[in-house]
């Protein structure tokens, strides 16, 4: 499916890294030299730094978001955090269903679907992560798995509720930290992105599918960002490791060639 005018969205996912002081220094330096021409950039950060960074980035084009949230509005859930609390702290978006949450914390599609609903209620922009594991990839089941994650994850939600939805395709085998992780070939990733759009088109409408920003994630670096974004259906990047270093994140955000201007 061909491109329309989708914004390029580049998000760094810091995972469990950075203290308040480290985070503030990073963002201060980033903003000092920030020229994201035609791209939207943001950082998904640990809970403890959402508030200080939201204060620091007020009025700037850098978005601050969370990496996870609970699927209930509030209640006796020790150690958990609600979407409304992220919003209250200043988060604008939230990652939902990251493969580390699915794999290490046993989040299933139903839980992820409930989280998405709560994120929408809290007026947080949701980034829904989908992607196949190495085994599923080797067995040729990538499409089947991704279709299920999209169908189940988006169940019960309509186009209006999902107006700000971002999908992140992150092949689990490509995420750094895994054995021999390496980025997917841009052409291969493009095929899956196109497939995601076809699924969205079946679930909702073709015009909706055309509007949704679909990011790629998994071992993105300044060296491969260009090639990935050059694909017609790759509209943005979700960057883990390379977003922890100011130089590499800056390079990707500031030098990324601007799509569809
Ligand atoms: P990576 O992580 O860029 O370090 O591979 C991506 C992610 O897990 O979102």
CSV table of N, CA and C and ligand atoms in Angstrom, one decimal, residues 13 15 98-100 170 174-176 217-220 238-242, ligand 1:
chain,number,residue,atom,x,y,z
A,13,UNK,N,13.7,4.6,23.0
A,13,UNK,CA,13.2,3.8,24.2
A,13,UNK,C,14.4,3.5,25.1
A,15,UNK,N,14.4,2.2,28.0
A,15,UNK,CA,14.3,1.0,28.8
A,15,UNK,C,14.7,1.4,30.3
A,98,UNK,N,5.5,-3.9,24.3
A,98,UNK,CA,6.8,-4.2,23.8
A,98,UNK,C,7.2,-5.6,24.0
A,99,UNK,N,8.0,-6.2,23.2
A,99,UNK,CA,8.3,-7.6,23.2
A,99,UNK,C,8.9,-8.0,24.6
A,100,UNK,N,9.6,-7.1,25.2
A,100,UNK,CA,10.2,-7.4,26.5
A,100,UNK,C,9.1,-7.5,27.6
A,170,UNK,N,8.6,-4.6,15.5
A,170,UNK,CA,9.9,-4.9,16.1
A,170,UNK,C,10.1,-6.4,16.0
A,174,UNK,N,15.6,-9.1,16.1
A,174,UNK,CA,16.4,-8.0,15.7
A,174,UNK,C,16.7,-7.1,16.8
A,175,UNK,N,16.1,-7.2,18.0
A,175,UNK,CA,16.3,-6.3,19.1
A,175,UNK,C,17.6,-6.6,19.8
A,176,UNK,N,18.4,-5.5,19.9
A,176,UNK,CA,19.7,-5.8,20.5
A,176,UNK,C,19.7,-6.3,21.9
A,217,UNK,N,11.5,-1.1,14.6
A,217,UNK,CA,12.5,-1.1,15.7
A,217,UNK,C,13.2,-2.4,15.7
A,218,UNK,N,14.5,-2.3,16.2
A,218,UNK,CA,15.3,-3.5,16.3
A,218,UNK,C,16.7,-3.2,15.7
A,219,UNK,N,17.7,-2.9,16.6
A,219,UNK,CA,19.1,-2.6,16.1
A,219,UNK,C,19.2,-1.5,15.1
A,220,UNK,N,18.4,-0.4,15.4
A,220,UNK,CA,18.5,0.8,14.5
A,220,UNK,C,19.7,1.5,15.0
A,238,UNK,N,11.7,3.1,16.2
A,238,UNK,CA,11.7,3.0,17.7
A,238,UNK,C,13.1,2.4,18.0
A,239,UNK,N,13.9,3.3,18.7
A,239,UNK,CA,15.3,3.0,18.9
A,239,UNK,C,15.6,2.7,20.3
A,240,UNK,N,16.2,1.6,20.6
A,240,UNK,CA,16.6,1.2,22.0
A,240,UNK,C,18.0,1.7,22.2
A,241,UNK,N,19.0,0.8,22.1
A,241,UNK,CA,20.4,1.1,22.5
A,241,UNK,C,20.9,2.4,21.9
A,242,UNK,N,20.7,2.7,20.6
A,242,UNK,CA,21.2,3.9,20.0
A,242,UNK,C,20.6,5.2,20.5
B,1,LIG,P1,17.3,-1.8,20.1
B,1,LIG,O1,15.9,-1.9,20.8
B,1,LIG,O2,17.3,-0.6,19.2
B,1,LIG,O3,18.3,-1.7,21.2
B,1,LIG,O4,17.4,-3.1,19.3
B,1,LIG,C1,14.7,-1.6,20.2
B,1,LIG,C2,13.6,-1.8,21.2
B,1,LIG,O5,13.6,-2.8,21.9
B,1,LIG,O6,12.6,-1.0,21.2
